[in-house]
CSV table of C-alpha atoms (C1' of nucleotides) in Angstrom, one decimal:
chain,number,residue,atom,x,y,z
Z,16,MET,CA,0.1,-0.1,-0.2
Z,17,THR,CA,2.8,2.3,-0.2
Z,18,THR,CA,1.4,4.0,-3.5
Z,19,THR,CA,-2.0,4.9,-1.8
Z,20,GLN,CA,-2.3,8.5,-2.4
Z,21,GLU,CA,-3.7,10.7,0.6
Z,22,PRO,CA,-5.0,13.8,-0.2
Z,23,ARG,CA,-3.7,16.8,0.6
Z,24,GLU,CA,-6.1,18.6,2.6
Z,25,GLY,CA,-7.4,22.1,1.6
Z,26,LEU,CA,-5.7,21.5,-1.8
Z,27,ASP,CA,-7.3,18.6,-3.7
Z,28,ASP,CA,-10.9,19.8,-3.0
Z,29,LEU,CA,-10.2,22.5,-5.4
Z,30,PRO,CA,-11.7,22.3,-8.8
Z,31,TYR,CA,-8.4,22.9,-10.3
Z,32,ASN,CA,-5.1,21.1,-9.3
Z,33,VAL,CA,-2.0,21.9,-10.8
Z,34,PHE,CA,-0.2,18.8,-9.8
Z,35,ALA,CA,-2.5,16.9,-12.3
Z,36,LYS,CA,-1.2,16.4,-15.4
Z,37,ALA,CA,-4.2,17.6,-17.2
Z,38,CYS,CA,-5.1,20.6,-15.3
Z,39,PRO,CA,-5.6,23.6,-17.5
Z,40,SER,CA,-4.0,25.8,-14.6
Z,41,ARG,CA,-0.7,24.0,-15.5
Z,42,GLY,CA,-0.5,25.8,-18.6
Z,43,THR,CA,-1.5,29.4,-17.2
Z,44,LEU,CA,1.1,28.9,-14.6
Z,45,GLU,CA,3.6,27.9,-17.2
Z,46,HIS,CA,2.8,31.2,-18.9
Z,47,VAL,CA,3.3,33.2,-15.7
Z,48,THR,CA,6.2,31.5,-14.5
Z,49,GLY,CA,7.7,31.2,-17.6
Z,50,ARG,CA,10.8,32.4,-18.8
Z,51,TRP,CA,9.6,35.7,-20.2
Z,52,GLY,CA,6.2,35.6,-18.6
Z,53,GLY,CA,6.9,36.5,-15.0
Z,54,LEU,CA,9.4,39.5,-15.8
Z,55,THR,CA,7.1,40.6,-18.3
Z,56,LEU,CA,4.0,40.7,-15.6
Z,57,GLY,CA,6.6,42.2,-13.0
Z,58,ALA,CA,7.5,45.0,-15.7
Z,59,LEU,CA,4.1,45.8,-16.0
Z,60,TYR,CA,3.4,46.2,-12.4
Z,61,GLU,CA,5.0,49.6,-12.5
Z,62,GLY,CA,2.4,50.6,-14.9
Z,63,SER,CA,1.6,50.4,-18.6
Z,64,LEU,CA,4.3,50.3,-20.9
Z,65,ARG,CA,4.6,50.2,-25.1
Z,66,PHE,CA,5.9,47.2,-26.8
Z,67,ASN,CA,9.7,48.6,-27.1
Z,68,GLU,CA,9.7,50.2,-23.6
Z,69,LEU,CA,8.8,46.8,-22.4
Z,70,ARG,CA,11.6,45.1,-24.6
Z,71,ARG,CA,13.9,47.6,-23.1
Z,72,ARG,CA,12.9,46.7,-19.5
Z,73,VAL,CA,12.9,42.9,-20.0
Z,74,ASP,CA,16.3,42.6,-20.9
Z,75,GLY,CA,17.3,40.0,-23.2
Z,76,VAL,CA,14.0,39.1,-24.7
Z,77,SER,CA,13.5,38.8,-28.3
Z,78,GLU,CA,10.9,40.8,-30.3
Z,79,LYS,CA,9.4,37.6,-31.1
Z,80,MET,CA,9.5,36.1,-27.6
Z,81,LEU,CA,7.8,39.3,-26.4
Z,82,SER,CA,5.2,39.2,-28.8
Z,83,GLN,CA,4.5,35.8,-28.0
Z,84,THR,CA,4.6,36.0,-24.3
Z,85,LEU,CA,2.1,39.2,-24.7
Z,86,HIS,CA,-0.4,37.2,-26.6
Z,87,ALA,CA,-0.3,34.4,-24.3
Z,88,LEU,CA,-0.9,36.7,-21.2
Z,89,GLU,CA,-3.6,38.5,-23.1
Z,90,ARG,CA,-5.4,35.6,-23.9
Z,91,ASP,CA,-5.4,34.6,-20.4
Z,92,GLY,CA,-6.9,37.9,-19.3
Z,93,LEU,CA,-3.9,39.0,-17.5
Z,94,VAL,CA,-2.8,41.8,-19.7
Z,95,HIS,CA,-4.8,44.3,-21.5
Z,96,ARG,CA,-3.5,45.7,-25.0
Z,97,GLU,CA,-4.6,49.1,-25.9
Z,98,ALA,CA,-3.8,50.1,-29.4
Z,99,GLN,CA,-4.3,53.8,-30.7
Z,100,PRO,CA,-4.8,53.9,-34.5
Z,101,THR,CA,-2.3,56.7,-34.8
Z,102,ASN,CA,0.6,56.8,-37.2
Z,103,PRO,CA,3.2,55.7,-36.0
Z,104,PRO,CA,0.9,53.0,-34.1
Z,105,ARG,CA,1.2,53.4,-30.5
Z,106,VAL,CA,0.1,50.1,-28.3
Z,107,ASP,CA,0.0,50.2,-24.6
Z,108,TYR,CA,0.1,47.1,-22.4
Z,109,GLU,CA,-1.1,47.3,-18.7
Z,110,LEU,CA,-2.1,44.5,-16.4
Z,111,THR,CA,-5.9,43.7,-15.8
Z,112,PRO,CA,-6.9,43.5,-12.1
Z,113,LEU,CA,-6.5,39.7,-12.5
Z,114,GLY,CA,-3.0,40.1,-13.7
Z,115,ARG,CA,-2.4,42.6,-10.9
Z,116,GLY,CA,-3.1,39.9,-8.5
Z,117,ILE,CA,-1.0,37.3,-10.2
Z,118,ALA,CA,1.8,39.7,-10.6
Z,119,GLU,CA,1.8,40.7,-6.7
Z,120,ARG,CA,2.3,37.3,-5.9
Z,121,LEU,CA,4.9,36.9,-8.2
Z,122,LEU,CA,6.8,39.7,-7.3
Z,123,SER,CA,6.8,38.8,-3.6
Z,124,LEU,CA,8.5,35.6,-4.9
Z,125,ILE,CA,11.0,37.5,-7.0
Z,126,HIS,CA,11.7,39.9,-4.2
Z,127,PHE,CA,12.2,37.0,-1.6
Z,128,VAL,CA,14.7,35.3,-4.1
Z,129,GLU,CA,16.5,38.6,-5.1
Z,130,GLY,CA,17.1,39.0,-1.4
Z,131,ARG,CA,18.3,35.5,-0.5
Z,132,MET,CA,20.8,35.2,-3.3
Z,133,ASP,CA,23.7,35.5,-1.3
Z,134,ASP,CA,22.5,32.6,0.7
Z,135,VAL,CA,21.8,30.5,-2.6
Z,136,LEU,CA,25.4,31.5,-4.0
Z,137,ALA,CA,26.9,30.4,-1.0
Z,138,ALA,CA,25.0,26.9,-1.1
Z,139,ARG,CA,26.2,26.5,-4.6
Z,140,ARG,CA,29.9,27.3,-3.8
Z,141,ARG,CA,29.5,24.4,-0.9
Z,142,TYR,CA,27.5,21.8,-3.1
Z,143,ASP,CA,30.4,22.5,-5.8
Z,144,GLU,CA,33.6,22.0,-3.4
Z,145,THR,CA,31.9,18.9,-2.0
Z,146,ARG,CA,30.4,17.3,-5.2
Z,147,GLY,CA,32.7,18.9,-7.7
Z,148,ALA,CA,35.9,17.5,-5.8
Z,149,ARG,CA,34.7,13.6,-6.0
Y,28,MET,CA,14.9,61.1,-24.1
Y,29,THR,CA,12.5,58.6,-24.6
Y,30,THR,CA,15.2,55.6,-23.6
Y,31,THR,CA,16.2,57.3,-20.3
Y,32,GLN,CA,15.4,54.5,-17.9
Y,33,GLU,CA,13.9,55.7,-14.6
Y,34,PRO,CA,15.2,53.4,-11.7
Y,35,ARG,CA,12.2,51.6,-10.1
Y,36,GLU,CA,12.3,52.9,-6.5
Y,37,GLY,CA,12.8,50.2,-3.7
Y,38,LEU,CA,14.0,47.5,-6.4
Y,39,ASP,CA,17.1,48.7,-8.1
Y,40,ASP,CA,18.7,49.5,-5.0
Y,41,LEU,CA,18.9,45.6,-4.5
Y,42,PRO,CA,22.3,44.2,-5.4
Y,43,TYR,CA,20.4,41.3,-7.5
Y,44,ASN,CA,17.8,42.5,-10.2
Y,45,VAL,CA,16.0,39.8,-11.9
Y,46,PHE,CA,15.5,42.1,-14.8
Y,47,ALA,CA,19.1,42.3,-15.7
Y,48,LYS,CA,20.1,39.8,-18.0
Y,49,ALA,CA,23.2,38.8,-16.3
Y,50,CYS,CA,21.8,38.4,-12.8
Y,51,PRO,CA,22.2,35.2,-10.9
Y,52,SER,CA,18.7,35.5,-9.6
Y,53,ARG,CA,17.2,35.0,-13.0
Y,54,GLY,CA,18.8,31.5,-12.8
Y,55,THR,CA,17.4,30.4,-9.5
Y,56,LEU,CA,14.2,31.9,-10.5
Y,57,GLU,CA,14.0,29.7,-13.5
Y,58,HIS,CA,14.8,26.7,-11.3
Y,59,VAL,CA,12.2,27.7,-8.8
Y,60,THR,CA,9.5,28.5,-11.4
Y,61,GLY,CA,10.4,26.1,-14.1
Y,62,ARG,CA,8.0,23.3,-15.6
Y,63,TRP,CA,9.1,20.8,-12.7
Y,64,GLY,CA,10.7,23.1,-10.2
Y,65,GLY,CA,7.9,24.9,-9.0
Y,66,LEU,CA,5.6,21.5,-8.5
Y,67,THR,CA,8.4,19.8,-7.0
Y,68,LEU,CA,8.8,22.4,-4.3
Y,69,GLY,CA,5.1,22.4,-4.0
Y,70,ALA,CA,5.0,18.7,-3.2
Y,71,LEU,CA,7.8,18.8,-0.6
Y,72,TYR,CA,6.1,21.4,1.1
Y,73,GLU,CA,3.7,18.9,2.8
Y,74,GLY,CA,6.7,17.2,4.0
Y,75,SER,CA,9.5,15.1,3.3
Y,76,LEU,CA,9.0,12.7,0.2
Y,77,ARG,CA,11.0,9.6,-1.2
Y,78,PHE,CA,12.1,9.8,-4.8
Y,79,ASN,CA,9.5,7.8,-6.3
Y,80,GLU,CA,6.8,9.4,-3.9
Y,81,LEU,CA,7.7,12.6,-5.3
Y,82,ARG,CA,7.6,11.3,-8.9
Y,83,ARG,CA,4.3,10.0,-8.4
Y,84,ARG,CA,3.1,13.4,-6.8
Y,85,VAL,CA,4.3,15.4,-9.9
Y,86,ASP,CA,2.3,13.9,-12.2
Y,87,GLY,CA,3.7,13.5,-15.8
Y,88,VAL,CA,7.5,14.1,-14.5
Y,89,SER,CA,10.1,11.4,-15.8
Y,90,GLU,CA,13.0,10.2,-13.8
Y,91,LYS,CA,15.3,12.2,-15.6
Y,92,MET,CA,13.5,15.3,-15.1
Y,93,LEU,CA,13.1,14.9,-11.6
Y,94,SER,CA,16.5,13.9,-10.9
Y,95,GLN,CA,17.6,17.1,-12.8
Y,96,THR,CA,15.2,19.1,-11.0
Y,97,LEU,CA,16.3,17.8,-7.6
Y,98,HIS,CA,20.0,18.3,-8.2
Y,99,ALA,CA,19.3,22.0,-9.2
Y,100,LEU,CA,17.4,22.9,-6.2
Y,101,GLU,CA,19.7,21.0,-3.9
Y,102,ARG,CA,22.6,22.9,-5.2
Y,103,ASP,CA,20.7,26.1,-4.9
Y,104,GLY,CA,20.3,25.4,-1.4
Y,105,LEU,CA,16.6,24.9,-1.4
Y,106,VAL,CA,16.3,21.1,-0.8
Y,107,HIS,CA,18.0,18.9,1.4
Y,108,ARG,CA,19.0,15.5,0.5
Y,109,GLU,CA,19.2,12.6,3.2
Y,110,ALA,CA,20.1,9.4,1.9
Y,111,GLN,CA,20.4,6.3,4.4
Y,112,PRO,CA,22.7,3.8,3.5
Y,113,THR,CA,20.7,0.9,3.6
Y,114,ASN,CA,19.5,-2.0,1.2
Y,115,PRO,CA,17.4,-1.4,-0.5
Y,116,PRO,CA,18.4,2.6,-0.6
Y,117,ARG,CA,16.3,5.1,0.9
Y,118,VAL,CA,16.3,8.8,0.3
Y,119,ASP,CA,14.5,11.3,1.7
Y,120,TYR,CA,14.1,15.0,0.4
Y,121,GLU,CA,12.8,17.8,2.2
Y,122,LEU,CA,12.9,21.7,2.2
Y,123,THR,CA,15.5,23.7,3.5
Y,124,PRO,CA,14.1,26.7,5.4
Y,125,LEU,CA,15.1,28.9,2.8
Y,126,GLY,CA,13.4,26.3,0.4
Y,127,ARG,CA,9.9,26.8,2.6
Y,128,GLY,CA,10.4,30.4,2.3
Y,129,ILE,CA,10.3,30.0,-1.6
Y,130,ALA,CA,7.9,27.3,-1.5
Y,131,GLU,CA,5.4,29.4,0.6
Y,132,ARG,CA,5.5,32.3,-1.9
Y,133,LEU,CA,5.2,29.8,-4.8
Y,134,LEU,CA,2.3,28.2,-3.6
Y,135,SER,CA,0.6,31.4,-2.7
Y,136,LEU,CA,0.8,32.1,-6.4
Y,137,ILE,CA,-0.1,28.4,-7.4
Y,138,HIS,CA,-3.2,29.0,-5.1
Y,139,PHE,CA,-4.3,32.2,-6.3
Y,140,VAL,CA,-4.0,30.9,-10.0
Y,141,GLU,CA,-6.0,27.6,-9.5
Y,142,GLY,CA,-8.6,30.1,-7.8
Y,143,ARG,CA,-8.9,32.3,-11.0
Y,144,MET,CA,-8.8,29.7,-13.6
Y,145,ASP,CA,-12.4,30.1,-14.3
Y,146,ASP,CA,-11.9,33.6,-14.9
Y,147,VAL,CA,-8.7,32.7,-16.8
Y,148,LEU,CA,-10.8,30.2,-19.2
Y,149,ALA,CA,-13.5,32.8,-19.7
Y,150,ALA,CA,-11.1,35.3,-21.0
Y,151,ARG,CA,-9.8,32.7,-23.4
Y,152,ARG,CA,-13.2,31.9,-24.8
Y,153,ARG,CA,-13.7,35.5,-25.4
Y,154,TYR,CA,-10.2,36.0,-26.9
Y,155,ASP,CA,-10.9,33.0,-29.2
Y,156,GLU,CA,-14.2,34.1,-30.3
Y,157,THR,CA,-13.0,37.6,-31.3
Y,158,ARG,CA,-9.7,37.0,-33.0
Y,159,GLY,CA,-10.3,33.7,-33.9
Y,160,ALA,CA,-13.4,34.5,-35.8
Y,161,ARG,CA,-11.1,37.2,-37.9
U,10,DC,C1',14.6,1.8,-4.7
U,11,DA,C1',17.2,5.4,-6.4
U,12,DG,C1',19.2,6.8,-9.4
U,13,DT,C1',22.6,7.5,-14.2
U,14,DA,C1',23.5,7.0,-19.4
U,15,DT,C1',22.1,7.4,-23.9
U,16,DC,C1',19.4,7.9,-28.0
U,17,DC,C1',16.7,10.8,-30.3
U,18,DG,C1',12.7,13.6,-31.8
U,19,DT,C1',10.1,18.2,-30.6
U,20,DC,C1',9.9,22.3,-29.5
U,21,DT,C1',11.8,26.8,-27.8
U,22,DT,C1',14.7,30.3,-29.0
U,23,DG,C1',17.1,33.9,-31.3
U,24,DA,C1',18.5,36.5,-35.5
U,25,DT,C1',17.5,38.2,-39.3
U,26,DA,C1',14.5,40.3,-42.8
U,27,DC,C1',10.5,42.2,-44.1
U,28,DT,C1',5.4,44.7,-43.2
U,29,DG,C1',1.9,48.2,-42.2
N,25,DC,C1',7.0,52.2,-33.8
N,26,DA,C1',4.9,47.6,-33.4
N,27,DG,C1',4.8,44.1,-34.9
N,28,DT,C1',5.1,39.5,-38.4
N,29,DA,C1',7.7,35.5,-41.1
N,30,DT,C1',10.9,32.1,-41.8
N,31,DC,C1',14.8,29.3,-40.5
N,32,DA,C1',18.7,26.8,-38.3
N,33,DA,C1',20.7,25.8,-33.7
N,34,DG,C1',20.4,24.1,-29.6
N,35,DA,C1',18.1,23.2,-25.5
N,36,DC,C1',14.8,20.3,-23.6
N,37,DG,C1',12.1,16.3,-22.5
N,38,DG,C1',10.9,11.5,-22.8
N,39,DA,C1',11.6,6.5,-23.6
N,40,DT,C1',14.5,3.0,-22.6
N,41,DA,C1',18.3,0.4,-20.8
N,42,DC,C1',21.6,-0.5,-17.2
N,43,DT,C1',24.0,0.2,-12.3
N,44,DG,C1',24.5,-0.3,-7.0
DNA sequence: CAGTATCCGTCTTGATACTG
DNA sequence: CAGTATCAAGACGGATACTG
């Protein structure tokens, strides 16, 4: 009976469970936490930004990836796209209320990680010494 | 002066800034939020687990990916690996205090997303109707 | 049980070029 | 400015087989 799964209380009674392979929340979580999704949401938390402003904020993202990321976030209802039909075109991206809720929690995580990087780096050195020498 | 970067107060004064391409925090954040990293941390939040228990919890992960993920998290000092030299071998994985701090924030994000999936799914339907019909 | 090693296809990514 | 289209390189992921 080692394989019997005990339900994790307070989690499995939700309609969506990210631990399950087929749950749609897994997809959204991947958009949010993906390589560029999180940084994009984080950048937009400061306020609305235009496409190229965003590109400069999110250091290293290509046009293609930013475009793709924004589409996914817009489709999930986390980002609102506001296009002015001027010439040259001007398009502003901003978080929706739902997007803000997600960005807040994401930034909490990001700031926590940033604040602990010295510990992480120290742990890495220890690990590499111990195992690397072997 | 459209390219002048205004510092984001309360963020850029940190020694590590995940928005910068070369910042090591980016790497750690990717371990944490990667496809399997987040789910692994989330599973371990409940308590220590053995390798194959973990594999069953994190639905869909392969041995290779779980092993790889655990190594990265252990190296970053988020997970502790406790191996008993018995036969058959028994290895328990558990969060370090640092890992718990990160897992808490990650779970806050995960639960929030899970709780809003109906909104997300509705947004997707709207998006697909509007744009898909075009 | 707890992994490691290897093969191999797929999916992502980044450069580059081009459009409105 | 705000993207889209295309393509090659490489990272990523899964299946399988094997080890201690």
